[in-house]
Amino acid sequence: MFKRTTMPPRKEKEQKDSVVYAASKRKPPPFKPQRPSKVPRVSITESESSVRKTAKPAATSKRKTEVPDDDDEELEDNIRPSAGGAEESDEELDEDPLASKRSTSKPVKPTNPLPQKRTAPPRQPSPMSVSSDDAPNISPERTSTTFPDAPPEPSQMEDTPSIPQPLLVRLLHEHFAHKSTKIDKHAIEVLQKYFEVFVREAIARTSLQKKQDAEKGGGVHELDVEWLELEDLEKVAAGMMLDF
Amino acid sequence: MPGLQDADDATKEEKLKAALWYAIGQTVDGVALTQDLNATPHFIGGLSELVWAQIENVAQDLEAFAKHSDRQVINTKDVLLLGRRNEGLAQILKSQTNAVREKEKTSTGR
């Protein structure tokens, strides 16, 4: 439920609208990555191809990702024994929007899907291939947080530090009634995630609140919209405490 | 000397809050960078207080959960219970639990 509040279902609407366009079947390149919603659609055929992909992920993802998938599996085998496990693969899931569709728990992604794709363009030497490489670089954060149907985004502790473990343990122990209470290692890691989600949610709700206020024209200056202020946090604090 | 004790507690709490403030600031900066947002220092301070309060709640909840099943050690089951009122959160916590377990397996497997 709280996922929905962070984002309006903007993307879905766009999809439905643009599906109407007649399909130019030959045109779509074989491995167009999903486009981020924020990036302006350049041409009709372009958006059409990406829309077809997002509209029926189950059907299309098989066909379109055939080649990358093969690469993935090979790499996966190379990487899995050496890699540090779930943490690393989570990070990778972030980088590939398609991957997050398949499953979040499966530690599948190779560590370098982007270089792989960069070598691919010979198949499809259009100017678009450049922008398509850039797109996934910007998108992962955004698609995972703005796409309503996406499964919960995997751990992002690498890029955004959560509360450090020792600090969290210390703070918890400050508040335990009995000194003998302890907390196990796995629990603290999950708890770290909990607070990461908490903080992210607070930020997301605050910025949404700010935007809504601005739309109402409540005297919020345009430049102020991206500045999160204490007043905006106060407005969402009650809801936060109820939902967590 | 109760008075001195209180003063010590106060400074300790202050230090902990400062540490939390710093940590939250880091997180907020990280998130803000990726989403083209800016946060005022006031916002970060307020959020820190919010998180502080939440940690207090959570600590007491977790302790109660563990006690309820006659344990002194809080484990992941207790943490999963924190998501009981929020479906999406429960899902995230669950997948995180699995991820943590997987990681443990792979690191102890070799």
Tab-separated table of C-alpha atoms in Angstrom:
chain	number	residue	atom	x	y	z
A	1	MET	CA	0.000	0.000	0.000
A	2	PHE	CA	2.715	2.426	0.857
A	3	LYS	CA	4.315	1.681	-2.449
A	4	ARG	CA	1.377	3.174	-4.217
A	5	THR	CA	1.546	6.393	-2.330
A	6	THR	CA	5.034	7.080	-3.502
A	7	MET	CA	3.971	7.164	-7.088
A	8	PRO	CA	1.011	8.059	-9.204
A	9	PRO	CA	0.073	5.380	-11.734
A	10	ARG	CA	1.258	7.665	-14.445
A	11	LYS	CA	3.110	5.103	-16.415
A	12	GLU	CA	0.233	2.734	-16.885
A	13	LYS	CA	-1.829	5.384	-18.476
A	14	GLU	CA	0.859	6.225	-20.927
A	15	GLN	CA	1.065	2.646	-21.929
A	16	LYS	CA	-2.597	2.302	-22.623
A	17	ASP	CA	-2.621	5.460	-24.667
A	18	SER	CA	0.247	4.602	-26.864
A	19	VAL	CA	-0.740	1.020	-27.483
A	20	VAL	CA	-3.321	2.475	-29.815
A	21	TYR	CA	-0.705	3.342	-32.400
A	22	ALA	CA	-0.498	1.014	-35.303
A	23	ALA	CA	2.275	-1.455	-34.870
A	24	SER	CA	5.245	-1.237	-37.131
A	25	LYS	CA	6.272	-4.789	-36.668
A	26	ARG	CA	9.588	-4.763	-38.416
A	27	LYS	CA	10.969	-1.720	-36.745
A	28	PRO	CA	11.445	-2.591	-33.057
A	29	PRO	CA	15.054	-3.454	-32.335
A	30	PRO	CA	15.580	-6.837	-30.730
A	31	PHE	CA	16.792	-5.754	-27.335
A	32	LYS	CA	15.407	-2.371	-26.535
A	33	PRO	CA	15.722	-1.872	-22.793
A	34	GLN	CA	12.801	-0.481	-20.936
A	35	ARG	CA	12.714	3.270	-21.035
A	36	PRO	CA	12.494	5.297	-17.889
A	37	SER	CA	9.226	7.087	-17.508
A	38	LYS	CA	10.912	10.427	-17.029
A	39	VAL	CA	12.739	10.385	-20.307
A	40	PRO	CA	10.699	12.126	-22.956
A	41	ARG	CA	9.511	9.899	-25.713
A	42	VAL	CA	11.348	10.883	-28.814
A	43	SER	CA	9.500	9.281	-31.654
A	44	ILE	CA	6.365	7.252	-31.969
A	45	THR	CA	8.011	4.098	-33.189
A	46	GLU	CA	10.446	4.335	-30.370
A	47	SER	CA	7.875	4.594	-27.639
A	48	GLU	CA	5.791	2.028	-29.379
A	49	SER	CA	8.497	-0.548	-29.185
A	50	SER	CA	9.218	0.101	-25.567
A	51	VAL	CA	5.571	0.080	-24.727
A	52	ARG	CA	4.980	-3.227	-26.321
A	53	LYS	CA	7.702	-4.527	-24.178
A	54	THR	CA	6.364	-3.199	-20.924
A	55	ALA	CA	2.773	-3.927	-21.732
A	56	LYS	CA	3.224	-7.670	-21.961
A	57	PRO	CA	6.367	-8.446	-20.056
A	58	ALA	CA	5.641	-12.128	-19.783
A	59	ALA	CA	5.171	-12.679	-23.471
A	60	THR	CA	7.724	-10.290	-24.860
A	61	SER	CA	10.530	-10.609	-22.410
A	62	LYS	CA	11.143	-14.161	-23.502
A	63	ARG	CA	11.402	-13.298	-27.114
A	64	LYS	CA	13.327	-10.096	-26.780
A	65	THR	CA	15.846	-10.979	-24.192
A	66	GLU	CA	16.829	-14.202	-25.799
A	67	VAL	CA	20.293	-13.078	-26.640
A	68	PRO	CA	21.086	-11.176	-23.451
A	69	ASP	CA	19.660	-14.057	-21.475
A	70	ASP	CA	22.129	-16.460	-22.953
A	71	ASP	CA	24.903	-14.090	-22.123
A	72	ASP	CA	23.550	-13.709	-18.666
A	73	GLU	CA	23.555	-17.353	-17.960
A	74	GLU	CA	27.072	-17.824	-19.114
A	75	LEU	CA	28.289	-14.949	-17.054
A	76	GLU	CA	26.210	-16.022	-14.174
A	77	ASP	CA	28.011	-19.312	-14.026
A	78	ASN	CA	31.327	-17.581	-14.141
A	79	ILE	CA	30.415	-15.154	-11.519
A	80	ARG	CA	28.388	-17.028	-9.024
A	81	PRO	CA	31.166	-19.026	-7.438
A	82	SER	CA	33.372	-16.010	-6.984
A	83	ALA	CA	30.826	-13.393	-6.058
A	84	GLY	CA	29.902	-12.480	-2.522
A	85	GLY	CA	26.308	-13.589	-2.936
A	86	ALA	CA	22.975	-11.943	-2.536
A	87	GLU	CA	24.102	-8.437	-1.840
A	88	GLU	CA	25.957	-8.179	-5.068
A	89	SER	CA	23.284	-9.719	-7.185
A	90	ASP	CA	20.708	-7.444	-5.677
A	91	GLU	CA	22.658	-4.531	-6.891
A	92	GLU	CA	22.619	-5.992	-10.341
A	93	LEU	CA	18.921	-6.559	-10.290
A	94	ASP	CA	18.641	-2.862	-9.852
A	95	GLU	CA	20.530	-2.138	-12.951
A	96	ASP	CA	18.345	-4.185	-15.200
A	97	PRO	CA	14.684	-3.273	-15.123
A	98	LEU	CA	13.772	-6.503	-16.853
A	99	ALA	CA	15.434	-8.544	-14.219
A	100	SER	CA	13.339	-7.084	-11.481
A	101	LYS	CA	10.321	-8.327	-13.371
A	102	ARG	CA	11.439	-11.889	-13.340
A	103	SER	CA	12.161	-12.297	-9.700
A	104	THR	CA	13.857	-10.430	-6.941
A	105	SER	CA	14.993	-13.245	-4.759
A	106	LYS	CA	16.852	-15.131	-7.435
A	107	PRO	CA	20.525	-14.177	-7.416
A	108	VAL	CA	20.883	-14.200	-11.147
A	109	LYS	CA	22.384	-11.122	-12.663
A	110	PRO	CA	25.941	-10.985	-13.879
A	111	THR	CA	28.007	-8.117	-12.617
A	112	ASN	CA	28.376	-6.486	-15.986
A	113	PRO	CA	25.203	-6.555	-18.025
A	114	LEU	CA	25.836	-3.110	-19.425
A	115	PRO	CA	29.158	-3.811	-21.055
A	116	GLN	CA	27.525	-6.820	-22.603
A	117	LYS	CA	24.870	-4.697	-24.128
A	118	ARG	CA	27.340	-2.179	-25.289
A	119	THR	CA	29.027	-4.765	-27.416
A	120	ALA	CA	25.723	-5.711	-28.943
A	121	PRO	CA	24.959	-2.651	-31.116
A	122	PRO	CA	26.519	-4.133	-34.287
A	123	ARG	CA	23.298	-5.993	-34.649
A	124	GLN	CA	21.393	-2.800	-34.742
A	125	PRO	CA	23.508	0.170	-35.758
A	126	SER	CA	20.998	2.945	-35.324
A	127	PRO	CA	21.619	6.178	-33.479
A	128	MET	CA	19.095	4.943	-30.949
A	129	SER	CA	21.427	2.342	-29.568
A	130	VAL	CA	23.444	5.052	-27.893
A	131	SER	CA	20.512	6.478	-26.046
A	132	SER	CA	19.311	3.029	-25.161
A	133	ASP	CA	22.570	2.420	-23.413
A	134	ASP	CA	22.216	5.578	-21.451
A	135	ALA	CA	18.661	4.896	-20.503
A	136	PRO	CA	19.178	1.940	-18.193
A	137	ASN	CA	21.878	3.841	-16.407
A	138	ILE	CA	19.486	6.495	-15.319
A	139	SER	CA	16.422	4.403	-15.005
A	140	PRO	CA	16.978	1.604	-12.521
A	141	GLU	CA	16.481	3.690	-9.435
A	142	ARG	CA	13.515	5.342	-10.909
A	143	THR	CA	11.751	2.454	-12.515
A	144	SER	CA	11.998	0.416	-9.398
A	145	THR	CA	10.498	3.198	-7.350
A	146	THR	CA	8.016	4.523	-9.855
A	147	PHE	CA	6.642	1.410	-11.446
A	148	PRO	CA	3.524	0.329	-9.584
A	149	ASP	CA	3.646	-3.339	-10.478
A	150	ALA	CA	7.302	-3.824	-9.796
A	151	PRO	CA	8.163	-6.136	-6.944
A	152	PRO	CA	9.826	-4.534	-3.935
A	153	GLU	CA	13.096	-3.114	-5.004
A	154	PRO	CA	16.127	-5.054	-3.884
A	155	SER	CA	18.711	-3.795	-1.519
A	156	GLN	CA	20.400	-0.575	-2.435
A	157	MET	CA	22.691	-0.319	0.497
A	158	GLU	CA	25.663	0.203	-1.756
A	159	ASP	CA	24.618	3.538	-3.126
A	160	THR	CA	22.571	4.786	-0.187
A	161	PRO	CA	23.999	3.992	3.201
A	162	SER	CA	21.459	2.944	5.758
A	163	ILE	CA	21.904	3.373	9.481
A	164	PRO	CA	25.230	1.696	10.280
A	165	GLN	CA	24.850	-1.582	12.078
A	166	PRO	CA	26.785	-0.752	15.238
A	167	LEU	CA	24.822	2.424	15.706
A	168	LEU	CA	21.520	0.668	15.214
A	169	VAL	CA	22.434	-2.051	17.690
A	170	ARG	CA	23.502	0.534	20.194
A	171	LEU	CA	20.319	2.533	19.813
A	172	LEU	CA	18.184	-0.560	20.173
A	173	HIS	CA	19.969	-1.598	23.320
A	174	GLU	CA	19.402	1.868	24.717
A	175	HIS	CA	15.692	1.270	24.501
A	176	PHE	CA	15.444	-2.321	25.638
A	177	ALA	CA	13.827	-2.654	29.008
A	178	HIS	CA	15.946	-5.661	29.956
A	179	LYS	CA	19.672	-5.562	29.624
A	180	SER	CA	19.716	-9.261	28.801
A	181	THR	CA	17.821	-8.823	25.541
A	182	LYS	CA	19.970	-9.492	22.514
A	183	ILE	CA	19.498	-9.333	18.806
A	184	ASP	CA	20.789	-11.776	16.255
A	185	LYS	CA	22.873	-10.878	13.255
A	186	HIS	CA	20.301	-11.613	10.586
A	187	ALA	CA	17.655	-9.725	12.460
A	188	ILE	CA	19.771	-6.606	12.572
A	189	GLU	CA	20.358	-6.741	8.847
A	190	VAL	CA	16.664	-7.014	8.142
A	191	LEU	CA	16.050	-4.233	10.595
A	192	GLN	CA	18.536	-2.092	8.738
A	193	LYS	CA	16.452	-2.608	5.644
A	194	TYR	CA	13.374	-1.685	7.604
A	195	PHE	CA	14.827	1.662	8.513
A	196	GLU	CA	16.131	2.233	5.041
A	197	VAL	CA	12.602	1.739	3.777
A	198	PHE	CA	11.331	3.997	6.520
A	199	VAL	CA	13.626	6.825	5.548
A	200	ARG	CA	13.003	6.407	1.854
A	201	GLU	CA	9.294	6.359	2.411
A	202	ALA	CA	9.455	9.496	4.481
A	203	ILE	CA	11.356	11.263	1.732
A	204	ALA	CA	9.041	10.013	-0.985
A	205	ARG	CA	5.911	10.999	0.866
A	206	THR	CA	7.303	14.385	1.712
A	207	SER	CA	8.203	15.151	-1.859
A	208	LEU	CA	4.806	13.964	-3.019
A	209	GLN	CA	3.140	16.159	-0.422
A	210	LYS	CA	5.230	19.068	-1.568
A	211	LYS	CA	4.239	18.548	-5.167
A	212	GLN	CA	0.572	18.317	-4.331
A	213	ASP	CA	0.783	21.502	-2.328
A	214	ALA	CA	2.463	23.200	-5.231
A	215	GLU	CA	-0.259	22.061	-7.599
A	216	LYS	CA	-2.911	23.467	-5.347
A	217	GLY	CA	-1.053	26.716	-5.616
A	218	GLY	CA	-0.590	27.113	-1.907
A	219	GLY	CA	2.026	29.777	-2.344
A	220	VAL	CA	4.829	27.327	-2.872
A	221	HIS	CA	7.435	28.798	-5.089
A	222	GLU	CA	8.412	26.719	-8.081
A	223	LEU	CA	12.009	26.501	-6.999
A	224	ASP	CA	10.906	25.378	-3.564
A	225	VAL	CA	9.254	22.249	-4.883
A	226	GLU	CA	12.424	20.256	-4.805
A	227	TRP	CA	13.415	21.486	-1.386
A	228	LEU	CA	12.081	19.204	1.293
A	229	GLU	CA	11.242	21.123	4.409
A	230	LEU	CA	10.354	20.258	7.951
A	231	GLU	CA	6.806	21.518	7.509
A	232	ASP	CA	6.215	19.019	4.733
A	233	LEU	CA	7.617	16.221	6.838
A	234	GLU	CA	5.316	17.171	9.670
A	235	LYS	CA	2.333	16.775	7.398
A	236	VAL	CA	3.231	13.200	6.508
A	237	ALA	CA	4.618	12.166	9.871
A	238	ALA	CA	1.302	11.005	11.263
A	239	GLY	CA	0.660	8.795	8.282
A	240	MET	CA	4.148	7.377	8.528
A	241	MET	CA	3.728	6.404	12.132
A	242	LEU	CA	0.453	4.700	11.308
A	243	ASP	CA	1.889	2.702	8.453
A	244	PHE	CA	5.081	1.547	10.143
B	1	MET	CA	24.429	10.944	42.738
B	2	PRO	CA	21.302	10.991	40.662
B	3	GLY	CA	21.915	14.462	39.275
B	4	LEU	CA	25.235	13.553	37.760
B	5	GLN	CA	23.777	10.368	36.388
B	6	ASP	CA	21.098	12.336	34.581
B	7	ALA	CA	23.617	14.693	33.086
B	8	ASP	CA	25.617	11.747	31.816
B	9	ASP	CA	22.527	10.213	30.300
B	10	ALA	CA	21.648	13.461	28.646
B	11	THR	CA	25.016	13.856	26.999
B	12	LYS	CA	25.005	10.213	25.973
B	13	GLU	CA	21.640	10.601	24.357
B	14	GLU	CA	22.809	13.735	22.663
B	15	LYS	CA	25.784	11.938	21.212
B	16	LEU	CA	23.659	9.077	19.983
B	17	LYS	CA	21.241	11.473	18.398
B	18	ALA	CA	24.081	13.256	16.700
B	19	ALA	CA	25.332	9.963	15.322
B	20	LEU	CA	21.881	9.082	14.082
B	21	TRP	CA	21.512	12.528	12.572
B	22	TYR	CA	24.715	12.028	10.635
B	23	ALA	CA	23.653	8.600	9.409
B	24	ILE	CA	20.237	9.844	8.315
B	25	GLY	CA	21.887	12.790	6.621
B	26	GLN	CA	24.004	10.392	4.584
B	27	THR	CA	20.982	8.384	3.562
B	28	VAL	CA	18.939	11.428	2.671
B	29	ASP	CA	21.773	12.848	0.600
B	30	GLY	CA	22.118	9.563	-1.226
B	31	VAL	CA	18.431	9.379	-2.009
B	32	ALA	CA	18.144	13.052	-2.830
B	33	LEU	CA	20.942	12.814	-5.363
B	34	THR	CA	19.181	10.133	-7.327
B	35	GLN	CA	15.833	11.883	-7.324
B	36	ASP	CA	16.748	15.495	-7.990
B	37	LEU	CA	15.623	16.600	-4.586
B	38	ASN	CA	17.103	18.760	-1.901
B	39	ALA	CA	16.589	18.476	1.801
B	40	THR	CA	16.926	21.309	4.250
B	41	PRO	CA	18.910	20.631	7.421
B	42	HIS	CA	15.661	21.065	9.303
B	43	PHE	CA	14.155	18.249	7.341
B	44	ILE	CA	17.040	15.962	8.158
B	45	GLY	CA	16.819	16.882	11.799
B	46	GLY	CA	13.112	16.227	11.873
B	47	LEU	CA	13.514	12.945	10.092
B	48	SER	CA	16.198	11.942	12.565
B	49	GLU	CA	13.817	12.584	15.417
B	50	LEU	CA	11.186	10.552	13.645
B	51	VAL	CA	13.589	7.666	13.173
B	52	TRP	CA	14.722	7.962	16.769
B	53	ALA	CA	11.140	7.647	17.941
B	54	GLN	CA	10.598	4.759	15.585
B	55	ILE	CA	13.676	2.964	16.851
B	56	GLU	CA	12.355	3.341	20.349
B	57	ASN	CA	9.019	1.832	19.354
B	58	VAL	CA	10.613	-0.918	17.366
B	59	ALA	CA	13.019	-1.829	20.143
B	60	GLN	CA	10.196	-2.236	22.589
B	61	ASP	CA	8.087	-4.168	20.099
B	62	LEU	CA	10.899	-6.520	19.232
B	63	GLU	CA	11.683	-7.127	22.842
B	64	ALA	CA	8.056	-7.913	23.521
B	65	PHE	CA	7.857	-10.255	20.517
B	66	ALA	CA	10.933	-12.142	21.603
B	67	LYS	CA	9.719	-12.348	25.151
B	68	HIS	CA	6.406	-13.650	23.952
B	69	SER	CA	8.078	-16.697	22.487
B	70	ASP	CA	10.274	-17.132	25.568
B	71	ARG	CA	13.434	-15.979	23.939
B	72	GLN	CA	16.015	-13.448	24.962
B	73	VAL	CA	17.459	-13.107	21.512
B	74	ILE	CA	15.529	-11.240	18.878
B	75	ASN	CA	15.608	-13.044	15.565
B	76	THR	CA	14.304	-12.401	12.065
B	77	LYS	CA	10.856	-13.757	12.865
B	78	ASP	CA	10.354	-10.930	15.296
B	79	VAL	CA	11.508	-8.400	12.770
B	80	LEU	CA	9.123	-9.814	10.191
B	81	LEU	CA	6.310	-9.169	12.626
B	82	LEU	CA	7.066	-5.466	12.350
B	83	GLY	CA	5.500	-5.555	8.911
B	84	ARG	CA	2.234	-6.967	10.165
B	85	ARG	CA	0.223	-3.848	9.454
B	86	ASN	CA	1.738	-3.105	6.098
B	87	GLU	CA	1.587	-5.639	3.316
B	88	GLY	CA	4.205	-4.058	1.123
B	89	LEU	CA	6.589	-3.674	3.995
B	90	ALA	CA	6.059	-7.278	5.030
B	91	GLN	CA	7.000	-8.338	1.532
B	92	ILE	CA	10.173	-6.295	1.547
B	93	LEU	CA	11.206	-7.593	4.927
B	94	LYS	CA	10.575	-11.127	3.799
B	95	SER	CA	12.662	-10.834	0.662
B	96	GLN	CA	15.399	-9.151	2.669
B	97	THR	CA	15.347	-12.009	5.136
B	98	ASN	CA	15.741	-14.476	2.309
B	99	ALA	CA	18.535	-12.431	0.817
B	100	VAL	CA	20.368	-12.347	4.120
B	101	ARG	CA	19.989	-16.090	4.498
B	102	GLU	CA	21.229	-16.704	0.974
B	103	LYS	CA	24.230	-14.569	1.646
B	104	GLU	CA	24.970	-16.467	4.816
B	105	LYS	CA	24.698	-19.732	2.936
B	106	THR	CA	27.054	-18.715	0.170
B	107	SER	CA	29.597	-17.301	2.570
B	108	THR	CA	29.600	-20.323	4.858
B	109	GLY	CA	29.327	-22.764	1.974
B	110	ARG	CA	32.912	-22.216	1.015
